[in-house]
């Protein structure tokens, strides 16, 4: 059905959602997907991301069997509906079995295995983990080494299941933690049913996803089965366009399963519809061959959807596609951070396919708004709320309380409600100010709704730095700077980057009479920052960090300074003889932040029209990949 108008959406919503969702749980959703064609491939695993290599093919019958066996193993290890199985795995097939098997037996807790051991211990303890499934010793990762270092710091942990690698002997007699082979153990259990006989309810907890704070007390988002099933249903509805309907469609899959975009928006959505996940090696999109071969892979598997985070779309847009039959591509989608407009325009114009930007968060079970395929495409927006969901832009007062809704085109805080929105964090401490009012989650992002209801994201109320879709909290990095005896003030902000959206940059103000070099301070923070992606790319010492009227660091000014420096350096080569270029970045009532590039002729003469056109075109080329908007005067 068309969703071209608000009336169309209202007609869909006139049917109660419970009647729309054929499955009460993710387990039932996968059963429905498998029933379409049990012999069809659920997963094709490509070890090296080469489209010509022999894929490891797992049929739906085999996949459902492995999910059942995984769930039954977890049940035998004492996992019940309220017990937690944590997963520290790359994109091997066992990760998919374990994720959905854990949700069938108890509660899944997919964890980023690249985190440091103390961060992993914090997450496992916050979740109360009973079983860990981890990539084994000598399997090509250091995940087991990390678990080995922390396993006795997690009192609730009773068993560890190893995927791949050499076998490990169990602990001594006093060690109550079992260490077992995942593959060997699941083979002992039936694959045709859940031995627990569990009837999973819509409102049962399916998973805990960690978000934001990888320092301090971890924030664990509680997802119900209905949250996740709704995400799969609504994504299938929104992508049900020409060439992308029906079973068997292929989806290039390279997002990690500890990210809701990977686990739900792509994996569960595809599996619930009987589609095929083409898994791009154990490393996913982090494997350089995945992007290098992206167009060949899409052409080979005839995938109608090319979906990925903006860094993947940006990198792919730079890969030649000449000579390939890519007529299969009917839609391009991305989210996690903003898609640069120039990249969206290039992909849209070449493939004549809508570029659908999505917006959401872990707390909304991923996609909450999307650019509707059958409405006018406005690159730079994240479209409208998906059916049965709502979005508002609101004013928040100094105490964090709701102060009313914003008018059209007025910038405020984005709030969201709907079936995908979580009920709260596992630790109630984190729920303060998490909702602007009951049911309406506070995104922490700034945005505006235009007169036609399109949502534009204009900035972040929180100071999170988003590096390639990965959230970096600046506060712990700033605390490390403050431990240095010469530092008076420190502020870590996101510096614009054409490839990964933002990279961390540090501004430092020294104490009176103190001395330190940028190199010294950079080494200081590098040695003490556990997350490599969070290490600032540069440390800049300035006389005075800008402050607000009440003495708080005014980070917007620092972000404008950083953007201005980046853009000025990029455009400097254009200032040839007779042409002067000036860049100013600052606040803008429509876009939140705007870069103004001023062209002029040196000596006060008018710039010739041809030269002005040439330079303007070059400015657009250089600044197009950035998400900050620019104008040329």
XYZ file of C-alpha atoms in Angstrom:
633
model
C 0.000 0.000 0.000
C 1.108 3.554 -0.629
C 2.373 5.615 2.303
C 2.607 8.821 0.306
C 0.417 10.856 2.647
C -0.371 11.164 6.335
C -3.849 9.842 5.509
C -2.286 6.681 4.053
C -0.339 6.128 7.265
C -3.454 6.783 9.361
C -5.300 4.114 7.373
C -2.576 1.596 8.183
C -2.647 2.595 11.843
C -6.424 2.163 11.998
C -5.725 -1.557 12.377
C -4.400 -2.316 15.902
C -0.698 -3.143 15.833
C -1.291 -6.465 17.608
C -3.214 -7.568 14.527
C -0.327 -6.539 12.285
C 2.351 -8.489 14.130
C 2.038 -12.169 13.309
C 4.780 -13.042 15.802
C 4.825 -12.461 19.553
C 8.578 -13.037 19.798
C 11.742 -12.942 17.741
C 11.731 -16.748 17.866
C 8.294 -16.859 16.201
C 9.389 -14.225 13.673
C 12.300 -16.435 12.601
C 10.002 -19.458 12.422
C 7.729 -17.521 10.056
C 10.703 -16.521 7.883
C 11.925 -20.116 7.779
C 8.494 -21.418 6.788
C 8.526 -19.493 3.499
C 11.122 -21.844 2.022
C 13.048 -24.016 4.507
C 15.664 -24.934 1.902
C 16.408 -21.343 0.897
C 19.631 -19.818 2.239
C 19.245 -17.839 5.467
C 22.965 -16.991 5.580
C 25.721 -17.015 2.991
C 29.001 -16.434 4.793
C 31.890 -15.071 2.689
C 35.194 -15.661 4.545
C 37.173 -13.145 2.430
C 34.414 -10.917 0.961
C 35.139 -12.192 -2.531
C 31.928 -12.593 -4.563
C 33.486 -15.471 -6.540
C 34.493 -17.555 -3.511
C 32.495 -20.548 -2.324
C 30.217 -19.241 0.395
C 29.324 -21.169 3.517
C 25.579 -21.587 2.929
C 23.184 -22.147 5.826
C 19.604 -22.968 4.861
C 16.615 -21.808 6.892
C 16.025 -25.388 8.069
C 19.605 -25.556 9.317
C 19.470 -22.069 10.823
C 16.285 -22.747 12.791
C 17.751 -26.038 13.961
C 20.867 -24.270 15.287
C 18.765 -21.588 17.027
C 16.764 -24.331 18.756
C 19.896 -26.218 19.742
C 21.502 -23.045 21.099
C 18.410 -22.199 23.139
C 18.237 -25.746 24.493
C 21.905 -25.679 25.479
C 21.385 -22.401 27.340
C 18.361 -23.890 29.099
C 20.426 -26.894 30.178
C 23.016 -24.500 31.625
C 20.349 -22.957 33.838
C 19.250 -20.022 31.676
C 15.614 -19.140 32.247
C 13.459 -16.246 30.982
C 15.155 -13.732 33.310
C 18.749 -14.993 32.943
C 21.336 -13.405 30.675
C 23.606 -14.794 27.956
C 26.340 -12.356 26.896
C 27.890 -12.647 23.423
C 31.429 -11.549 22.502
C 31.741 -12.714 18.929
C 32.664 -11.500 15.445
C 30.253 -12.049 12.542
C 30.601 -15.818 12.418
C 27.406 -17.863 11.869
C 27.413 -19.003 15.509
C 26.839 -15.393 16.554
C 23.454 -15.419 14.830
C 22.507 -18.801 16.333
C 23.508 -17.689 19.815
C 21.825 -14.291 19.640
C 18.383 -15.574 18.728
C 18.820 -18.769 20.757
C 19.569 -16.633 23.816
C 16.407 -14.594 23.229
C 14.408 -17.818 22.978
C 15.804 -19.212 26.241
C 16.356 -16.024 28.242
C 17.826 -12.573 27.645
C 20.568 -11.855 25.101
C 23.312 -9.332 25.841
C 25.397 -8.676 22.693
C 28.613 -6.930 23.738
C 31.239 -5.033 21.760
C 34.257 -7.351 22.142
C 36.653 -4.569 21.150
C 36.112 -2.862 24.511
C 38.767 -3.112 27.196
C 38.535 -5.894 29.826
C 37.413 -3.602 32.653
C 34.639 -2.230 30.443
C 33.507 -5.747 29.575
C 33.473 -6.697 33.253
C 31.301 -3.684 34.011
C 28.756 -4.648 31.344
C 28.638 -8.325 32.367
C 28.180 -7.434 36.027
C 25.503 -4.850 35.237
C 23.642 -7.503 33.211
C 24.103 -10.258 35.778
C 25.465 -12.559 33.067
C 25.069 -16.313 33.665
C 26.599 -17.615 30.390
C 29.172 -16.074 28.042
C 29.640 -17.139 24.423
C 33.052 -15.960 23.207
C 35.450 -16.439 20.294
C 37.875 -19.077 21.494
C 41.658 -19.067 21.945
C 43.705 -18.883 18.747
C 40.572 -18.156 16.720
C 42.072 -14.955 15.363
C 40.919 -12.531 18.053
C 41.877 -11.619 21.621
C 38.308 -11.949 22.917
C 39.024 -15.074 24.974
C 42.093 -13.461 26.524
C 39.890 -10.607 27.756
C 37.273 -12.970 29.182
C 39.966 -15.042 30.847
C 41.221 -11.912 32.632
C 37.799 -10.894 33.954
C 35.761 -14.082 34.346
C 36.347 -14.389 38.086
C 35.294 -10.752 38.525
C 31.745 -11.691 37.429
C 30.164 -13.632 40.324
C 27.011 -14.516 38.395
C 28.944 -16.246 35.580
C 28.442 -20.028 35.548
C 29.548 -21.160 32.089
C 31.677 -20.061 29.146
C 31.076 -21.378 25.640
C 33.920 -21.135 23.139
C 33.357 -20.640 19.405
C 36.317 -21.693 17.269
C 39.945 -21.887 18.304
C 41.724 -24.539 20.301
C 39.903 -26.260 23.173
C 40.529 -25.044 26.699
C 40.684 -27.193 29.782
C 38.153 -26.385 32.473
C 39.125 -24.715 35.721
C 40.392 -26.546 38.772
C 38.083 -28.279 41.229
C 37.381 -24.996 43.006
C 36.438 -23.280 39.740
C 32.656 -23.392 39.392
C 32.676 -21.961 35.857
C 32.306 -24.535 33.104
C 34.357 -23.948 29.934
C 32.794 -25.770 26.988
C 32.843 -25.885 23.192
C 29.759 -24.174 21.776
C 29.664 -26.289 18.600
C 30.241 -29.579 20.416
C 27.642 -28.832 23.066
C 24.769 -27.669 20.834
C 25.125 -30.877 18.815
C 23.895 -32.774 21.898
C 20.494 -31.077 21.914
C 17.368 -31.441 19.754
C 16.905 -28.919 16.980
C 13.199 -29.294 16.271
C 11.736 -27.537 19.321
C 12.439 -25.663 22.540
C 12.876 -28.271 25.266
C 11.880 -25.677 27.865
C 8.376 -25.508 26.414
C 8.570 -21.766 26.945
C 5.741 -19.624 25.600
C 7.408 -16.258 25.015
C 5.222 -13.234 25.704
C 5.300 -9.976 23.741
C 6.379 -8.050 26.813
C 9.067 -10.507 27.947
C 12.563 -9.046 27.890
C 14.455 -10.144 24.778
C 17.792 -8.367 25.151
C 19.983 -5.878 26.939
C 21.959 -3.680 24.524
C 24.666 -1.485 26.014
C 24.844 2.101 24.865
C 26.720 5.325 25.498
C 28.719 4.946 28.677
C 31.520 2.486 28.210
C 32.979 4.115 31.310
C 31.334 4.350 34.691
C 28.170 2.307 35.242
C 27.162 0.818 31.866
C 23.769 1.825 30.464
C 21.816 -1.264 29.460
C 18.749 -0.761 27.281
C 15.931 -3.264 27.881
C 14.203 -4.496 24.744
C 11.012 -6.507 24.834
C 10.216 -9.042 22.148
C 7.527 -6.699 20.869
C 10.067 -3.858 20.571
C 12.211 -6.032 18.321
C 9.450 -7.723 16.326
C 7.926 -4.323 15.592
C 11.299 -3.103 14.292
C 11.505 -6.051 11.890
C 7.888 -5.598 10.765
C 8.069 -1.854 10.195
C 11.394 -2.024 8.334
C 9.931 -4.630 5.996
C 6.898 -2.384 5.457
C 9.047 0.671 4.692
C 11.290 -1.228 2.257
C 8.443 -3.075 0.533
C 9.064 -1.323 -2.771
C 9.422 -2.548 -6.328
C 12.120 -5.200 -6.591
C 12.462 -5.587 -2.843
C 9.354 -7.529 -1.874
C 8.986 -11.226 -1.303
C 11.321 -13.884 0.080
C 14.810 -14.663 -1.132
C 16.125 -11.123 -1.367
C 19.784 -10.728 -0.438
C 21.132 -8.196 2.043
C 24.851 -7.451 2.236
C 25.499 -7.738 5.968
C 28.517 -6.211 7.683
C 27.238 -4.433 10.799
C 28.090 -5.923 14.206
C 25.349 -7.764 16.074
C 25.991 -5.731 19.225
C 24.545 -2.770 17.291
C 20.753 -2.570 16.914
C 21.171 -1.630 13.260
C 22.857 -4.963 12.660
C 20.888 -7.214 14.987
C 17.417 -5.826 14.280
C 17.158 -3.435 11.321
C 19.099 -5.760 9.039
C 19.382 -9.264 10.554
C 15.971 -9.823 12.152
C 14.198 -7.835 9.435
C 15.721 -10.011 6.705
C 15.315 -13.321 8.528
C 11.684 -12.658 9.445
C 10.883 -12.133 5.757
C 12.707 -15.196 4.456
C 15.549 -13.172 2.921
C 19.241 -14.017 2.813
C 22.031 -12.379 4.838
C 25.253 -12.226 2.816
C 27.735 -11.932 5.682
C 30.884 -10.076 4.681
C 33.457 -12.112 6.612
C 33.860 -12.242 10.384
C 35.005 -8.600 10.357
C 32.069 -7.259 8.353
C 32.533 -3.769 6.951
C 35.789 -3.432 8.922
C 37.315 -5.830 6.395
C 38.849 -3.548 3.703
C 37.850 -6.066 1.040
C 34.170 -5.547 1.870
C 34.139 -1.954 0.656
C 36.646 -2.640 -2.126
C 34.336 -5.302 -3.582
C 31.025 -3.704 -2.619
C 29.655 -3.093 -6.119
C 30.795 -6.508 -7.348
C 29.064 -8.095 -4.347
C 25.847 -6.193 -4.950
C 25.888 -7.119 -8.651
C 26.665 -10.782 -7.921
C 24.003 -11.311 -5.245
C 21.467 -9.022 -6.982
C 20.679 -7.234 -3.753
C 17.836 -4.711 -4.132
C 18.881 -2.781 -1.002
C 22.279 -1.275 -0.265
C 22.220 -0.376 3.408
C 25.012 0.775 5.661
C 26.305 3.453 7.968
C 27.276 6.717 6.218
C 30.996 5.921 6.369
C 30.335 2.787 4.298
C 28.161 4.689 1.813
C 30.793 7.427 1.526
C 33.616 4.941 0.935
C 31.523 2.966 -1.549
C 30.687 6.104 -3.533
C 34.401 6.483 -4.239
C 34.743 2.920 -5.646
C 34.350 2.602 -9.457
C 31.214 0.768 -10.579
C 31.822 0.934 -14.328
C 30.901 -2.166 -16.308
C 28.766 -3.750 -13.589
C 25.064 -4.528 -13.906
C 23.656 -2.813 -10.815
C 20.095 -2.534 -12.066
C 19.129 -4.675 -9.060
C 19.554 -1.726 -6.676
C 16.149 -0.223 -5.915
C 16.847 1.572 -2.660
C 19.846 2.867 -0.685
C 19.566 3.456 3.049
C 21.812 4.575 5.849
C 21.838 5.802 9.413
C 23.885 5.982 12.598
C 25.022 9.496 11.715
C 24.145 11.935 8.945
C 24.628 10.946 5.295
C 26.599 13.726 3.587
C 24.278 15.360 1.067
C 26.910 15.190 -1.685
C 27.200 11.423 -1.222
C 23.421 11.020 -1.242
C 23.136 13.083 -4.416
C 25.817 11.046 -6.195
C 24.217 7.705 -5.347
C 20.703 8.929 -6.102
C 21.598 10.391 -9.468
C 23.552 7.339 -10.632
C 21.157 4.597 -9.530
C 17.945 6.592 -9.836
C 17.048 5.004 -6.505
C 15.779 6.750 -3.376
C 18.422 7.359 -0.709
C 16.508 6.808 2.510
C 18.147 8.246 5.588
C 16.985 6.666 8.835
C 17.087 7.964 12.380
C 16.705 6.274 15.711
C 18.704 5.002 18.649
C 19.227 1.891 20.724
C 16.433 3.141 22.969
C 13.961 3.057 20.045
C 15.082 -0.422 18.884
C 16.835 1.320 15.963
C 14.847 2.916 13.089
C 12.190 5.392 14.263
C 12.034 7.816 11.335
C 12.863 7.320 7.680
C 12.633 9.160 4.379
C 9.541 7.550 2.840
C 10.264 6.080 -0.594
C 6.963 7.309 -2.078
C 7.228 10.896 -0.844
C 9.382 13.726 -2.227
C 13.016 12.982 -1.406
C 14.740 15.662 0.671
C 18.367 14.761 1.155
C 19.606 15.971 4.507
C 16.421 15.078 6.374
C 15.582 11.863 8.207
C 12.023 11.898 6.946
C 8.961 11.101 9.036
C 8.156 8.749 11.887
C 7.402 5.196 10.759
C 3.821 3.885 11.137
C 2.547 3.562 14.729
C 5.391 5.800 15.956
C 5.551 9.515 16.727
C 8.234 12.208 16.859
C 8.147 15.684 18.435
C 10.578 18.550 18.833
C 10.263 20.040 22.300
C 11.663 22.720 24.569
C 13.433 21.530 27.716
C 13.894 23.944 30.629
C 17.032 24.417 32.744
C 15.893 21.659 35.106
C 15.481 19.143 32.296
C 11.681 19.338 32.322
C 9.362 19.559 29.339
C 8.488 23.196 28.590
C 6.295 22.676 25.529
C 6.443 21.753 21.847
C 8.435 23.777 19.354
C 6.842 25.535 16.415
C 7.558 24.465 12.849
C 11.241 25.049 12.007
C 12.071 25.912 15.626
C 15.094 23.969 16.866
C 14.580 21.916 20.024
C 15.156 18.463 21.511
C 13.920 15.459 19.518
C 11.581 13.174 21.499
C 10.125 9.877 20.280
C 7.307 7.520 21.239
C 5.996 4.278 19.787
C 6.116 0.475 19.941
C 9.880 0.403 19.484
C 10.640 2.727 22.399
C 12.120 0.991 25.427
C 10.576 1.168 28.893
C 13.790 2.295 30.565
C 17.360 1.361 31.381
C 18.077 -1.706 33.497
C 19.652 0.498 36.183
C 17.056 3.036 37.304
C 19.818 5.558 38.027
C 20.078 6.132 34.280
C 16.373 6.845 33.852
C 16.554 10.370 35.249
C 15.730 12.712 32.344
C 15.655 9.736 29.944
C 12.048 10.610 29.075
C 10.595 14.082 28.496
C 7.278 12.644 29.686
C 5.992 9.067 30.058
C 6.559 7.112 26.863
C 8.527 9.879 25.140
C 12.266 9.192 25.124
C 14.668 12.138 25.135
C 17.005 11.549 22.189
C 19.592 14.071 23.329
C 19.634 15.349 19.755
C 18.609 18.754 18.482
C 16.353 19.026 15.469
C 13.432 20.775 13.825
C 10.259 19.700 12.082
C 9.567 21.668 8.923
C 6.115 22.734 7.767
C 5.555 19.376 6.043
C 6.656 17.310 9.008
C 10.119 16.327 7.757
C 12.594 15.940 10.619
C 15.962 17.676 10.311
C 18.696 16.781 12.816
C 20.688 19.959 13.513
C 23.054 18.973 16.305
C 23.412 17.085 19.546
C 22.171 18.314 22.869
C 24.493 15.784 24.404
C 28.163 16.262 23.679
C 28.648 12.780 22.261
C 31.157 12.519 19.439
C 29.969 10.181 16.688
C 32.914 8.629 14.868
C 31.697 6.432 12.029
C 28.457 5.652 13.864
C 30.375 4.869 17.099
C 29.512 6.999 20.130
C 32.398 8.494 22.091
C 31.713 10.165 25.434
C 34.139 13.119 25.809
C 33.833 13.387 29.581
C 36.157 10.475 30.531
C 38.810 11.800 28.118
C 38.543 15.268 29.644
C 38.964 13.751 33.095
C 42.286 12.267 31.978
C 43.467 15.712 30.864
C 42.477 17.130 34.246
C 44.782 14.619 35.937
C 47.750 16.404 34.332
C 49.220 18.964 36.747
C 49.483 21.703 34.097
C 45.879 21.555 32.825
C 43.354 24.136 34.029
C 40.522 23.424 31.559
C 40.018 20.763 28.914
C 37.277 20.286 26.335
C 37.051 17.398 23.882
C 34.766 17.983 20.907
C 34.033 16.423 17.533
C 36.078 17.821 14.665
C 34.381 17.409 11.271
C 35.819 14.597 9.178
C 34.788 13.790 5.616
C 35.235 10.047 6.097
C 33.921 9.230 9.593
C 31.760 12.313 10.321
C 33.713 13.352 13.440
C 37.014 12.673 15.176
C 37.901 13.722 18.746
C 39.831 16.988 19.102
C 41.018 18.437 22.415
C 41.322 22.087 23.432
C 43.349 22.735 26.582
C 43.876 25.814 28.740
C 46.939 25.662 30.989
C 47.173 26.815 34.592
C 48.851 30.204 35.088
C 52.611 29.779 35.050
C 52.393 26.116 34.001
C 53.935 24.724 30.847
C 53.212 21.674 28.684
C 53.483 20.939 24.996
C 50.684 19.544 22.824
C 52.812 16.449 22.196
C 53.266 15.887 25.925
C 49.550 16.201 26.598
C 48.667 13.965 23.658
C 50.944 11.230 24.977
C 49.493 11.691 28.466
C 45.952 11.035 27.283
C 46.949 8.351 24.766
C 48.592 6.254 27.470
C 45.528 6.493 29.721
C 42.634 6.185 27.240
C 41.491 2.555 26.915
C 39.540 3.117 23.692
C 41.779 3.900 20.737
C 38.999 5.561 18.759
C 38.553 8.054 21.616
C 42.145 9.340 21.573
C 42.110 12.940 20.272
C 43.644 13.360 16.839
C 45.183 16.625 18.025
C 45.656 18.664 21.188
C 45.410 22.433 20.784
C 46.532 24.718 23.606
C 44.626 28.020 23.709
C 44.829 31.016 26.035
C 41.240 30.823 27.208
C 38.537 28.227 26.605
C 35.201 29.995 25.911
C 32.742 29.878 28.790
C 29.027 30.540 29.201
C 27.669 33.226 31.489
C 27.546 30.733 34.357
C 31.100 29.523 33.802
C 30.458 26.322 31.849
C 32.607 25.427 28.850
C 30.851 26.649 25.720
C 31.508 23.729 23.388
C 29.588 25.031 20.356
C 32.188 27.777 19.960
C 34.967 25.184 20.025
C 33.179 23.041 17.444
C 32.804 26.068 15.190
C 36.504 26.862 15.612
C 37.480 23.282 14.742
C 35.222 23.176 11.677
C 36.475 26.558 10.535
C 40.096 25.404 10.773
C 39.381 22.190 8.849
C 37.472 23.968 6.078
C 39.962 26.819 5.806
C 42.844 24.365 5.394
C 40.938 22.454 2.715
C 40.075 25.584 0.768
C 43.433 27.349 1.116
C 44.801 25.966 -2.189
C 41.913 27.669 -4.014
C 43.180 31.103 -3.012
C 45.229 31.535 -6.175
C 46.443 34.902 -7.413
C 43.577 37.368 -7.536
C 41.174 35.264 -5.416
C 40.677 35.586 -1.649
C 38.727 33.002 0.394
C 37.397 33.424 3.930
C 35.520 30.828 5.994
C 33.251 31.494 8.952
C 31.432 28.734 10.856
C 28.738 29.581 13.372
C 25.183 29.122 14.566
C 22.320 29.135 12.083
C 18.605 29.240 12.813
C 17.740 26.723 10.091
C 20.653 24.291 9.990
C 21.972 24.587 13.527
C 25.507 25.126 12.222
C 26.440 26.717 8.899
C 29.746 27.352 7.141
C 29.811 30.581 5.147
C 32.497 30.753 2.470
C 33.179 34.238 1.124
C 34.901 34.652 -2.246
C 36.370 37.960 -3.296
C 38.953 39.403 -5.621
C 42.109 40.749 -4.047
C 42.544 44.474 -4.412
C 38.801 45.160 -4.225
C 37.953 44.379 -7.854
C 34.974 42.231 -8.773
C 35.676 38.539 -9.255
C 35.082 37.537 -12.907
C 31.965 35.382 -13.321
C 33.812 32.432 -14.868
C 36.383 32.382 -12.095
C 33.685 32.711 -9.467
C 31.802 29.731 -10.948
C 34.976 27.623 -11.072
C 35.886 28.314 -7.452
C 32.320 27.788 -6.225
C 32.210 24.385 -7.913
C 35.488 23.415 -6.280
C 34.241 24.566 -2.872
C 31.135 22.402 -3.293
C 33.323 19.412 -4.210
C 35.605 19.837 -1.196
C 32.946 20.580 1.415
C 30.206 18.337 0.020
C 31.294 15.202 1.943
C 30.836 16.975 5.294
C 27.519 16.938 7.136
C 27.828 20.630 8.079
C 25.966 22.697 5.480
C 27.768 25.497 3.650
C 26.876 28.517 1.522
C 29.117 30.522 -0.795
C 28.849 34.307 -0.979
